[in-house]
């Protein structure tokens, strides 16, 4: 009896404890839910204010005005990886825009011709001037390149009505093409330091003629272009418009803009973690990022205003590169001034679009930072970041000497002149949001790997991609 009493008392108190715990838990959960709700509400409000809908990818086909042409895209993919388009015989788009990194660089500054055929951390050869941006999502950019030197005047890459503006010699001559990326694809094959090399004589048009002359001699390409373009099937030779349309069609398949933030914006509240939501609120609020990394209107939700700013990035200069840098010491990058010739445009670079930055091995136009944390921290106080900058984390040929920093800091964008103060927790929330909240998993190497062809139609040797071993 005594025993029963004890055990029933125990049982009762256990029950009581259980009930009390449940009440507490429920109470705690609903407080938590209330708090989450208010974070959600705040974030939905911020997204609405800044014009973010999370539906940009769904609108792609409508913008294009037709479905993607699979035959053209596949042909473009083969060309992307085939060194047949590079007259130096050792590089093609894929050597710099690599599937190991979202079709962007594997290096802080691109290596073009005279490389060791490796695409990855062990790529070797003379460097060019800047880091290769991701081709993923470039189909939605109204201006291209770090200094926006290729631009759709309409502000819409799908709309050539205002013309596509390029520096000379192309000027407006590519404006008849249907999309900014089709026009852009005319440029790299003619770039001597990227793929063409210095031995073939002539101008850019001569180089392009030689590239299509080679393509027309390869029966497999004649067949593939014929399947993608009726006029080639009817007997017309392959021309550079065909080449560029195929390349751009492949780039249209690289729109990866369905990240956790997009899903959250479309109503899936648990697509972002709580800390990512807090990071997002900082991004769209106190940290001021969205002032330049815009999402509304012509930004196409790409996290860039597609305008240029001086943010005080240290001037990294390769030893033994094959591009002569700007300035009296040939150790500077004048950015937009290279295009306009106007010294007030010196050191201006396009606000970097931020989707999928998680797959990039380095950040900024010259890869000055190899950690996303450092690239973001730089913005909080560019002056002290630049003055204490150390290139020690970069490959040996990029470790200095650096170009002058004072003239860069003199021109620092007013938006970044007042340091932004974040607590350690806030900072890590912000970094977490930028890294994961904007990452569309389809851009990860394990998916893009499947796009690398085993062989290419020209029969040329294929590039050796250094995909990291899967875990
Ligand atoms: C030698 C490396 C290299 C090769 C090869 C190369 N690119 Fe690039 N690409 C770059 C670099 C570097 C930039 C940025 C240059 C700048 O801003 O001055 C760039 C920029 C671009 C951009 C603009 C992206 C943006 O964010 O604005 C596109 C699109 C592009 N390249 C497509 C191609 C295509 C298509 C090919 C092949 C026909 C190609 N590239 C070959 C290095 C390369
Ligand atoms: C004054 C405009 C401006 C503001 C404000 C701004 N950025 Fe930037 N950001 C840029 C520009 C311009 C670049 C490219 C600079 C370069 O390469 O020289 C850039 C580059 C970056 C990069 C590197 C991306 C890449 O592809 O290399 C990251 C990451 C980034 N910004 C995140 C942020 C975050 C996070 C904030 C808020 C704390 C922020 N930015 C605020 C203008 C701005």
Coordinates of C-alpha atoms and ligand atoms in Angstrom, one line a residue:
X1 CA 0.0 0.0 0.0
X2 CA 2.8 2.4 1.1
X3 CA 4.6 1.4 -2.0
X4 CA 1.6 1.9 -4.1
X5 CA 1.0 5.3 -2.5
X6 CA 4.6 6.3 -3.2
X7 CA 4.5 5.1 -6.8
X8 CA 1.1 6.7 -7.4
X9 CA 2.4 10.0 -5.9
X10 CA 5.4 9.6 -8.1
X11 CA 3.2 8.9 -11.0
X12 CA 1.0 11.9 -10.2
X13 CA 3.9 14.2 -9.8
X14 CA 5.5 12.8 -13.0
X15 CA 2.2 13.5 -14.7
X16 CA 2.1 16.9 -13.2
X17 CA 5.6 17.6 -14.3
X18 CA 4.7 16.3 -17.8
X19 CA 1.7 18.5 -17.9
X20 CA 3.6 21.5 -16.6
X21 CA 6.4 20.9 -19.2
X22 CA 3.9 20.7 -22.0
X23 CA 2.2 23.9 -21.0
X24 CA 5.6 25.5 -20.8
X25 CA 6.6 24.1 -24.2
X26 CA 3.4 25.1 -25.8
X27 CA 3.8 28.5 -24.3
X28 CA 7.4 28.7 -25.4
X29 CA 6.5 27.5 -28.9
X30 CA 3.7 30.0 -29.4
X31 CA 6.0 32.8 -28.2
X32 CA 8.6 31.5 -30.6
X33 CA 6.0 31.3 -33.4
X34 CA 5.0 34.8 -32.6
X35 CA 8.5 36.0 -32.8
X36 CA 9.2 34.1 -36.0
X37 CA 6.0 35.5 -37.4
X38 CA 7.2 39.0 -36.8
X39 CA 10.6 38.3 -38.4
X40 CA 8.7 36.9 -41.3
X41 CA 6.4 39.8 -41.5
X42 CA 9.3 42.3 -41.3
X43 CA 11.1 40.4 -44.1
X44 CA 8.1 40.2 -46.3
X45 CA 7.7 44.0 -45.8
X46 CA 11.3 44.6 -46.7
X47 CA 11.1 42.5 -49.8
X48 CA 8.0 44.2 -51.0
X49 CA 9.5 47.6 -50.4
X50 CA 12.6 46.7 -52.4
X51 CA 10.7 45.1 -55.2
X52 CA 11.8 41.5 -54.7
X53 CA 9.2 38.8 -55.7
X54 CA 11.2 35.6 -56.0
X55 CA 9.6 34.9 -59.4
X56 CA 12.3 36.2 -61.8
X57 CA 13.2 32.7 -63.1
X58 CA 9.5 32.0 -63.9
X59 CA 9.4 35.0 -66.1
X60 CA 12.4 34.0 -68.2
X61 CA 10.6 32.3 -71.0
X62 CA 8.2 35.2 -71.3
X63 CA 11.1 37.6 -71.6
X64 CA 12.7 35.4 -74.2
X65 CA 9.4 35.1 -76.0
X66 CA 9.8 31.4 -76.8
X67 CA 10.9 28.2 -75.2
X68 CA 14.7 27.5 -75.0
X69 CA 15.8 25.7 -78.2
X70 CA 17.3 22.5 -76.9
X71 CA 19.3 21.6 -80.0
X72 CA 20.9 25.1 -80.1
X73 CA 21.6 25.0 -76.4
X74 CA 23.3 21.6 -76.7
X75 CA 25.4 22.8 -79.6
X76 CA 26.3 25.8 -77.6
X77 CA 27.4 23.5 -74.7
X78 CA 29.7 21.6 -77.0
X79 CA 31.2 24.8 -78.3
X80 CA 31.7 26.1 -74.8
X81 CA 34.0 23.2 -74.1
X82 CA 35.7 22.9 -77.5
X83 CA 39.0 24.7 -78.0
X84 CA 38.2 24.8 -81.7
X85 CA 37.0 28.3 -81.1
X86 CA 40.3 29.4 -79.6
X87 CA 42.9 30.0 -82.3
X88 CA 45.7 29.6 -79.8
X89 CA 44.6 26.0 -79.5
X90 CA 44.5 25.8 -75.8
X91 CA 41.4 27.7 -74.4
X92 CA 37.7 28.1 -74.8
X93 CA 34.9 29.7 -72.7
X94 CA 35.0 26.7 -70.3
X95 CA 38.7 27.2 -69.5
X96 CA 37.7 30.3 -67.6
X97 CA 33.9 30.0 -67.1
X98 CA 34.2 26.6 -65.4
X99 CA 31.4 24.2 -64.3
X100 CA 33.4 23.6 -61.2
X101 CA 32.5 27.1 -60.1
X102 CA 29.1 28.1 -61.5
X103 CA 30.6 28.8 -64.9
X104 CA 32.9 31.4 -63.4
X105 CA 36.6 31.5 -62.6
X106 CA 38.6 28.9 -60.7
X107 CA 41.2 31.6 -60.0
X108 CA 41.3 35.1 -58.5
X109 CA 42.4 36.5 -61.9
X110 CA 41.7 34.7 -65.2
X111 CA 44.4 32.7 -67.0
X112 CA 43.7 32.5 -70.7
X113 CA 46.2 31.4 -73.4
X114 CA 49.3 29.4 -72.8
X115 CA 47.7 27.5 -69.9
X116 CA 48.4 24.0 -68.7
X117 CA 45.0 22.7 -69.8
X118 CA 44.0 22.3 -66.1
X119 CA 40.9 24.2 -65.0
X120 CA 40.8 24.5 -61.2
X121 CA 43.1 25.5 -58.4
X122 CA 46.2 24.1 -60.3
X123 CA 45.6 26.1 -63.4
X124 CA 48.8 27.7 -64.6
X125 CA 49.9 30.3 -67.1
X126 CA 50.0 34.1 -67.7
X127 CA 47.2 36.0 -66.1
X128 CA 44.9 38.5 -67.7
X129 CA 43.5 41.5 -65.7
X130 CA 40.3 40.4 -63.9
X131 CA 38.4 37.5 -62.4
X132 CA 35.9 35.7 -64.7
X133 CA 32.3 36.3 -63.4
X134 CA 29.7 33.5 -63.3
X135 CA 28.0 33.0 -66.6
X136 CA 25.1 31.6 -64.6
X137 CA 22.3 34.1 -64.6
X138 CA 24.2 36.5 -67.0
X139 CA 21.2 36.2 -69.3
X140 CA 19.3 38.5 -67.0
X141 CA 22.0 41.2 -66.7
X142 CA 21.3 44.5 -68.5
X143 CA 25.0 45.4 -68.6
X144 CA 27.9 43.0 -68.8
X145 CA 31.5 43.0 -67.6
X146 CA 33.1 44.4 -64.5
X147 CA 33.0 47.9 -66.0
X148 CA 29.6 47.4 -67.8
X149 CA 31.2 48.0 -71.1
X150 CA 28.6 45.9 -73.0
X151 CA 25.2 47.3 -72.4
X152 CA 21.6 47.1 -73.6
X153 CA 20.7 50.7 -73.9
X154 CA 17.0 49.9 -73.2
X155 CA 18.1 48.5 -69.8
X156 CA 16.7 45.1 -70.8
X157 CA 19.1 42.5 -72.3
X158 CA 16.1 41.0 -74.2
X159 CA 15.3 44.3 -75.9
X160 CA 17.7 45.5 -78.7
X161 CA 15.4 48.5 -79.6
X162 CA 17.8 51.0 -78.1
X163 CA 20.8 49.1 -79.4
X164 CA 23.6 47.1 -77.7
X165 CA 26.5 49.4 -76.9
X166 CA 30.0 48.0 -77.1
X167 CA 33.4 49.9 -77.1
X168 CA 35.0 50.3 -80.5
X169 CA 35.5 48.6 -82.9
X170 CA 32.1 46.9 -82.4
X171 CA 30.2 50.1 -81.3
X172 CA 26.5 49.6 -82.0
X173 CA 27.2 47.1 -84.9
X174 CA 25.9 44.1 -82.9
X175 CA 22.5 45.7 -82.1
X176 CA 20.6 43.6 -84.7
X177 CA 21.1 40.5 -82.6
X178 CA 18.2 39.3 -80.4
X179 CA 19.8 39.3 -77.0
X180 CA 22.8 41.0 -75.3
X181 CA 24.5 37.6 -74.7
X182 CA 24.3 36.8 -78.5
X183 CA 26.1 40.0 -79.1
X184 CA 28.6 39.4 -76.3
X185 CA 29.6 36.0 -77.7
X186 CA 31.2 37.8 -80.6
X187 CA 33.9 39.2 -78.3
X188 CA 35.8 36.5 -76.5
X189 CA 36.9 34.5 -79.5
X190 CA 38.6 37.6 -80.8
X191 CA 40.4 38.3 -77.5
X192 CA 44.1 37.5 -78.0
X193 CA 45.0 37.0 -74.3
X194 CA 41.9 34.9 -73.7
X195 CA 41.7 32.4 -76.5
X196 CA 43.0 33.7 -79.9
X197 CA 46.7 34.1 -79.2
X198 CA 49.1 36.4 -80.9
X199 CA 50.3 34.4 -83.9
X200 CA 47.2 34.7 -86.2
X201 CA 47.4 38.0 -88.1
X202 CA 44.5 40.3 -88.7
X203 CA 41.7 42.1 -86.8
X204 CA 38.8 40.8 -84.8
X205 CA 36.7 40.1 -87.9
X206 CA 39.6 38.1 -89.5
X207 CA 39.8 36.0 -86.3
X208 CA 36.0 35.3 -86.4
X209 CA 36.2 34.4 -90.1
X210 CA 38.9 31.9 -89.3
X211 CA 36.9 30.4 -86.4
X212 CA 33.9 29.8 -88.6
X213 CA 36.1 28.6 -91.5
X214 CA 37.4 25.9 -89.1
X215 CA 33.8 25.0 -87.9
X216 CA 32.7 24.6 -91.6
X217 CA 35.4 22.1 -92.2
X218 CA 34.2 19.8 -89.4
X219 CA 31.4 17.6 -90.7
X220 CA 30.0 16.9 -87.2
X221 CA 29.6 20.7 -86.6
X222 CA 28.0 21.2 -90.0
X223 CA 25.5 18.5 -89.1
X224 CA 24.8 19.9 -85.6
X225 CA 24.5 23.5 -86.8
X226 CA 22.2 22.2 -89.6
X227 CA 20.0 20.6 -86.9
X228 CA 19.8 23.9 -85.0
X229 CA 19.6 26.4 -87.9
X230 CA 17.4 25.6 -91.0
X231 CA 19.5 27.8 -93.3
X232 CA 22.6 25.7 -92.5
X233 CA 20.6 22.6 -93.2
X234 CA 19.7 24.2 -96.5
X235 CA 23.3 24.6 -97.4
X236 CA 24.4 28.0 -96.1
X237 CA 27.7 28.0 -94.4
X238 CA 27.9 28.4 -90.6
X239 CA 28.5 32.0 -89.7
X240 CA 29.4 33.9 -86.6
X241 CA 25.7 34.7 -85.8
X242 CA 25.0 31.0 -85.6
X243 CA 28.0 30.4 -83.3
X244 CA 26.9 33.2 -81.0
X245 CA 23.3 32.2 -81.0
X246 CA 24.2 28.7 -80.0
X247 CA 26.5 29.9 -77.2
X248 CA 23.9 32.3 -75.8
X249 CA 21.2 29.6 -76.0
X250 CA 23.4 27.5 -73.7
X251 CA 23.8 30.4 -71.4
X252 CA 20.0 30.7 -71.3
X253 CA 19.9 27.2 -69.7
X254 CA 22.2 28.5 -66.9
X255 CA 19.6 30.6 -65.2
X256 CA 19.7 29.4 -61.6
X257 CA 17.6 31.9 -59.7
X258 CA 15.5 29.8 -57.4
X259 CA 17.3 30.3 -54.1
X260 CA 15.9 30.0 -50.6
X261 CA 15.2 33.7 -50.6
X262 CA 13.1 33.3 -53.8
X263 CA 11.1 30.4 -52.2
X264 CA 10.6 32.5 -49.0
X265 CA 9.4 35.4 -51.1
X266 CA 6.9 33.1 -52.8
X267 CA 5.4 32.2 -49.4
X268 CA 7.5 29.2 -48.3
X269 CA 8.3 30.6 -44.8
X270 CA 10.7 27.8 -43.8
X271 CA 12.9 28.1 -46.9
X272 CA 15.2 30.4 -44.9
X273 CA 16.5 29.6 -41.5
X274 CA 15.9 32.0 -38.7
X275 CA 19.5 33.3 -38.8
X276 CA 19.3 33.7 -42.6
X277 CA 16.1 35.8 -42.1
X278 CA 17.9 38.0 -39.7
X279 CA 20.8 38.3 -42.1
X280 CA 18.4 39.2 -44.9
X281 CA 16.8 41.9 -42.7
X282 CA 20.3 43.4 -42.3
X283 CA 21.0 43.2 -46.0
X284 CA 17.8 45.0 -46.9
X285 CA 18.1 47.3 -43.9
X286 CA 20.7 48.4 -41.4
X287 CA 23.7 47.1 -43.4
X288 CA 22.7 49.1 -46.5
X289 CA 23.7 46.4 -49.0
X290 CA 20.6 46.7 -51.1
X291 CA 21.4 50.4 -51.9
X292 CA 23.8 49.1 -54.5
X293 CA 23.0 45.4 -54.7
X294 CA 19.5 46.2 -55.9
X295 CA 16.7 43.8 -56.8
X296 CA 13.9 46.0 -58.3
X297 CA 13.0 46.7 -61.9
X298 CA 15.9 46.5 -64.4
X299 CA 18.0 44.7 -61.8
X300 CA 15.9 41.6 -62.6
X301 CA 16.3 40.5 -59.0
X302 CA 20.0 40.0 -59.5
X303 CA 21.3 42.0 -56.5
X304 CA 23.0 44.7 -58.5
X305 CA 22.0 48.2 -59.7
X306 CA 24.2 47.5 -62.7
X307 CA 25.9 50.8 -62.0
X308 CA 29.5 51.5 -61.1
X309 CA 30.9 52.4 -57.7
X310 CA 34.4 52.8 -56.1
X311 CA 34.4 50.5 -53.1
X312 CA 38.1 50.7 -52.4
X313 CA 39.4 47.3 -53.4
X314 CA 43.1 46.8 -53.2
X315 CA 44.9 46.8 -56.6
X316 CA 46.1 43.2 -57.1
X317 CA 48.6 43.0 -59.9
X318 CA 49.9 39.7 -61.4
X319 CA 53.6 39.1 -61.8
X320 CA 54.3 38.1 -65.4
X321 CA 50.7 38.5 -66.7
X322 CA 50.0 39.2 -70.3
X323 CA 47.9 42.3 -70.0
X324 CA 49.5 45.7 -69.5
X325 CA 47.8 47.3 -66.5
X326 CA 46.9 51.0 -66.3
X327 CA 48.6 54.0 -64.7
X328 CA 52.2 55.3 -64.6
X329 CA 53.4 52.2 -62.8
X330 CA 51.3 49.8 -65.0
X331 CA 50.0 48.5 -61.7
X332 CA 46.4 49.8 -61.7
X333 CA 43.0 48.9 -63.1
X334 CA 41.1 52.0 -64.1
X335 CA 37.8 50.2 -64.4
X336 CA 35.1 52.2 -66.3
X337 CA 37.7 54.8 -67.4
X338 CA 39.1 52.2 -69.7
X339 CA 35.8 52.5 -71.6
X340 CA 35.0 56.2 -71.4
X341 CA 38.5 57.7 -71.3
X342 CA 37.1 60.0 -68.7
X343 CA 39.4 60.2 -65.6
X344 CA 36.3 60.8 -63.3
X345 CA 35.4 57.2 -64.1
X346 CA 38.6 55.9 -62.7
X347 CA 38.4 52.8 -60.4
X348 CA 34.6 52.4 -61.0
X349 CA 33.4 48.8 -61.1
X350 CA 29.9 47.4 -61.6
X351 CA 28.1 46.4 -58.4
X352 CA 28.7 42.6 -58.4
X353 CA 25.5 40.6 -58.8
X354 CA 25.3 38.4 -55.7
X355 CA 23.4 35.3 -56.6
X356 CA 25.3 32.1 -56.1
X357 CA 28.5 33.7 -54.7
X358 CA 28.9 30.6 -52.6
X359 CA 30.5 28.8 -55.6
X360 CA 33.1 31.4 -56.3
X361 CA 36.7 30.8 -55.2
X362 CA 37.5 34.5 -54.9
X363 CA 35.7 37.9 -54.8
X364 CA 35.9 41.3 -56.4
X365 CA 37.0 42.2 -59.9
X366 CA 40.5 41.0 -59.1
X367 CA 39.9 38.2 -56.7
X368 CA 41.4 40.3 -53.9
X369 CA 39.6 38.2 -51.2
X370 CA 39.3 34.5 -51.1
X371 CA 36.9 34.4 -48.2
X372 CA 33.3 35.7 -48.5
X373 CA 33.6 37.0 -44.9
X374 CA 36.5 39.2 -45.9
X375 CA 34.7 40.5 -49.1
X376 CA 31.7 41.4 -47.0
X377 CA 33.7 42.8 -44.1
X378 CA 35.5 45.1 -46.5
X379 CA 32.3 47.0 -47.2
X380 CA 31.7 47.8 -43.5
X381 CA 34.8 49.9 -43.4
X382 CA 36.6 50.0 -46.8
X383 CA 39.3 52.4 -45.7
X384 CA 40.6 50.3 -42.8
X385 CA 40.1 47.1 -44.8
X386 CA 42.2 48.4 -47.7
X387 CA 44.9 49.9 -45.5
X388 CA 45.4 46.6 -43.6
X389 CA 44.9 44.4 -46.7
X390 CA 47.3 41.5 -47.1
X391 CA 47.4 39.5 -50.3
X392 CA 49.0 36.5 -48.5
X393 CA 46.1 34.2 -49.2
X394 CA 46.4 34.6 -53.0
X395 CA 48.5 32.4 -55.3
X396 CA 52.2 33.4 -55.2
X397 CA 52.1 35.4 -58.5
X398 CA 49.4 37.7 -57.0
X399 CA 51.0 38.4 -53.7
X400 CA 52.3 41.8 -54.7
X401 CA 53.6 44.4 -54.9
X402 CA 50.1 46.0 -54.9
X403 CA 49.2 49.1 -57.0
X404 CA 48.6 52.3 -55.1
X405 CA 45.5 52.4 -52.8
X406 CA 45.3 56.1 -51.7
X407 CA 44.0 57.4 -55.1
X408 CA 41.3 54.7 -54.9
X409 CA 40.3 55.5 -51.4
X410 CA 40.1 59.2 -52.3
X411 CA 37.3 58.3 -54.7
X412 CA 35.4 56.0 -52.3
X413 CA 31.7 56.0 -52.8
X414 CA 29.9 58.3 -50.3
X415 CA 27.6 55.4 -49.4
X416 CA 30.5 53.5 -47.9
X417 CA 32.3 56.4 -46.2
X418 CA 30.7 56.0 -42.8
X419 CA 31.6 52.6 -41.3
X420 CA 28.7 50.3 -40.6
X421 CA 28.8 48.7 -37.2
X422 CA 27.5 45.2 -36.8
X423 CA 27.9 42.8 -33.8
X424 CA 29.6 39.5 -34.4
X425 CA 26.3 37.7 -34.5
X426 CA 24.8 40.2 -36.9
X427 CA 27.9 39.8 -39.2
X428 CA 27.7 36.1 -39.3
X429 CA 23.9 36.2 -39.9
X430 CA 24.6 38.6 -42.9
X431 CA 27.3 36.3 -44.3
X432 CA 25.1 33.2 -43.8
X433 CA 22.3 34.9 -45.7
X434 CA 24.5 36.0 -48.6
X435 CA 26.2 32.6 -48.8
X436 CA 23.1 30.3 -48.5
X437 CA 20.1 32.5 -48.9
X438 CA 21.0 33.4 -52.5
X439 CA 22.3 29.9 -53.5
X440 CA 20.4 27.9 -56.0
X441 CA 21.7 24.4 -55.5
X442 CA 21.5 23.6 -59.2
X443 CA 24.7 25.7 -59.6
X444 CA 26.7 23.3 -57.4
X445 CA 29.6 21.5 -59.2
X446 CA 28.0 18.0 -58.7
X447 CA 25.1 19.1 -61.0
X448 CA 27.1 21.2 -63.5
X449 CA 29.6 18.3 -63.9
X450 CA 27.1 16.5 -66.0
X451 CA 27.3 19.2 -68.6
X452 CA 31.0 18.5 -69.4
X453 CA 31.1 16.5 -72.7
X454 CA 33.3 13.4 -72.8
X455 CA 34.4 14.4 -76.3
X456 CA 34.0 17.4 -78.5
X457 CA 33.0 17.4 -82.2
X458 CA 36.4 18.8 -83.4
X459 CA 38.1 15.8 -81.7
X460 CA 40.4 18.3 -79.9
X461 CA 41.8 17.4 -76.5
X462 CA 39.4 18.3 -73.7
X463 CA 40.2 20.5 -70.7
X464 CA 40.9 18.8 -67.4
X465 CA 38.5 20.1 -64.8
X466 CA 39.5 19.7 -61.1
X467 CA 36.2 18.8 -59.6
X468 CA 36.8 18.4 -55.9
X469 CA 36.2 14.8 -54.7
X470 CA 32.7 14.3 -53.6
X471 CA 32.2 13.7 -49.9
Ligands
LIG1 C1 40.5 33.9 -70.4 C2 39.4 33.6 -69.7 C3 38.0 33.8 -70.4 C4 37.6 33.1 -71.5 C5 38.3 32.1 -72.3 C6 36.2 33.6 -71.7 N1 35.9 34.5 -70.7 FE1 34.1 35.4 -70.5 N2 34.9 36.6 -69.1 C7 36.2 36.5 -68.6 C8 36.5 37.7 -67.8 C9 37.8 37.9 -67.1 C10 35.3 38.5 -67.8 C11 35.2 39.8 -67.1 C12 36.1 40.7 -67.9 C13 36.0 42.2 -67.6 O1 35.0 42.6 -66.9 O2 36.8 43.0 -68.0 C14 34.4 37.7 -68.6 C15 33.0 38.2 -68.8 C16 32.1 37.4 -69.5 C17 30.7 37.7 -69.5 C18 30.0 38.8 -68.7 C19 29.5 38.3 -67.4 C20 29.1 39.4 -66.5 O3 28.9 39.2 -65.3 O4 28.9 40.5 -67.0 C21 30.1 36.7 -70.3 C22 28.6 36.6 -70.6 C23 31.2 35.9 -70.8 N3 32.4 36.3 -70.3 C24 31.0 34.9 -71.7 C25 32.0 34.2 -72.3 C26 31.9 33.3 -73.4 C27 30.6 33.0 -74.1 C28 33.1 32.8 -73.8 C29 33.5 31.9 -74.9 C30 33.1 32.3 -76.2 C31 34.0 33.4 -72.8 N4 33.3 34.3 -72.0 C32 35.4 33.2 -72.7 C33 37.1 35.5 -68.9 C34 37.0 34.7 -69.9
LIG2 C1 28.3 51.6 -52.7 C2 27.7 50.4 -53.3 C3 27.8 49.1 -52.5 C4 27.3 48.8 -51.3 C5 26.5 49.7 -50.4 C6 27.6 47.4 -51.1 N1 28.2 46.9 -52.1 FE1 28.9 45.0 -52.3 N2 29.9 45.5 -54.0 C7 29.8 46.7 -54.7 C8 30.7 46.8 -55.8 C9 30.9 47.9 -56.8 C10 31.3 45.5 -55.9 C11 32.4 45.1 -56.9 C12 33.7 45.8 -56.5 C13 34.9 45.3 -57.3 O1 35.0 44.2 -57.7 O2 35.8 46.2 -57.4 C14 30.8 44.8 -54.7 C15 31.1 43.4 -54.4 C16 30.5 42.7 -53.5 C17 30.8 41.3 -53.2 C18 31.8 40.4 -54.0 C19 31.0 39.7 -55.1 C20 31.9 39.2 -56.2 O3 31.3 38.7 -57.2 O4 33.1 39.4 -56.2 C21 30.0 40.9 -52.2 C22 30.0 39.5 -51.6 C23 29.3 42.0 -51.7 N3 29.6 43.1 -52.6 C24 28.4 42.1 -50.7 C25 27.9 43.2 -50.1 C26 27.2 43.3 -48.9 C27 26.9 42.1 -48.0 C28 26.9 44.6 -48.6 C29 26.3 45.2 -47.4 C30 27.1 45.1 -46.2 C31 27.4 45.3 -49.8 N4 28.0 44.5 -50.6 C32 27.2 46.7 -49.9 C33 29.0 47.8 -54.3 C34 28.4 47.9 -53.1

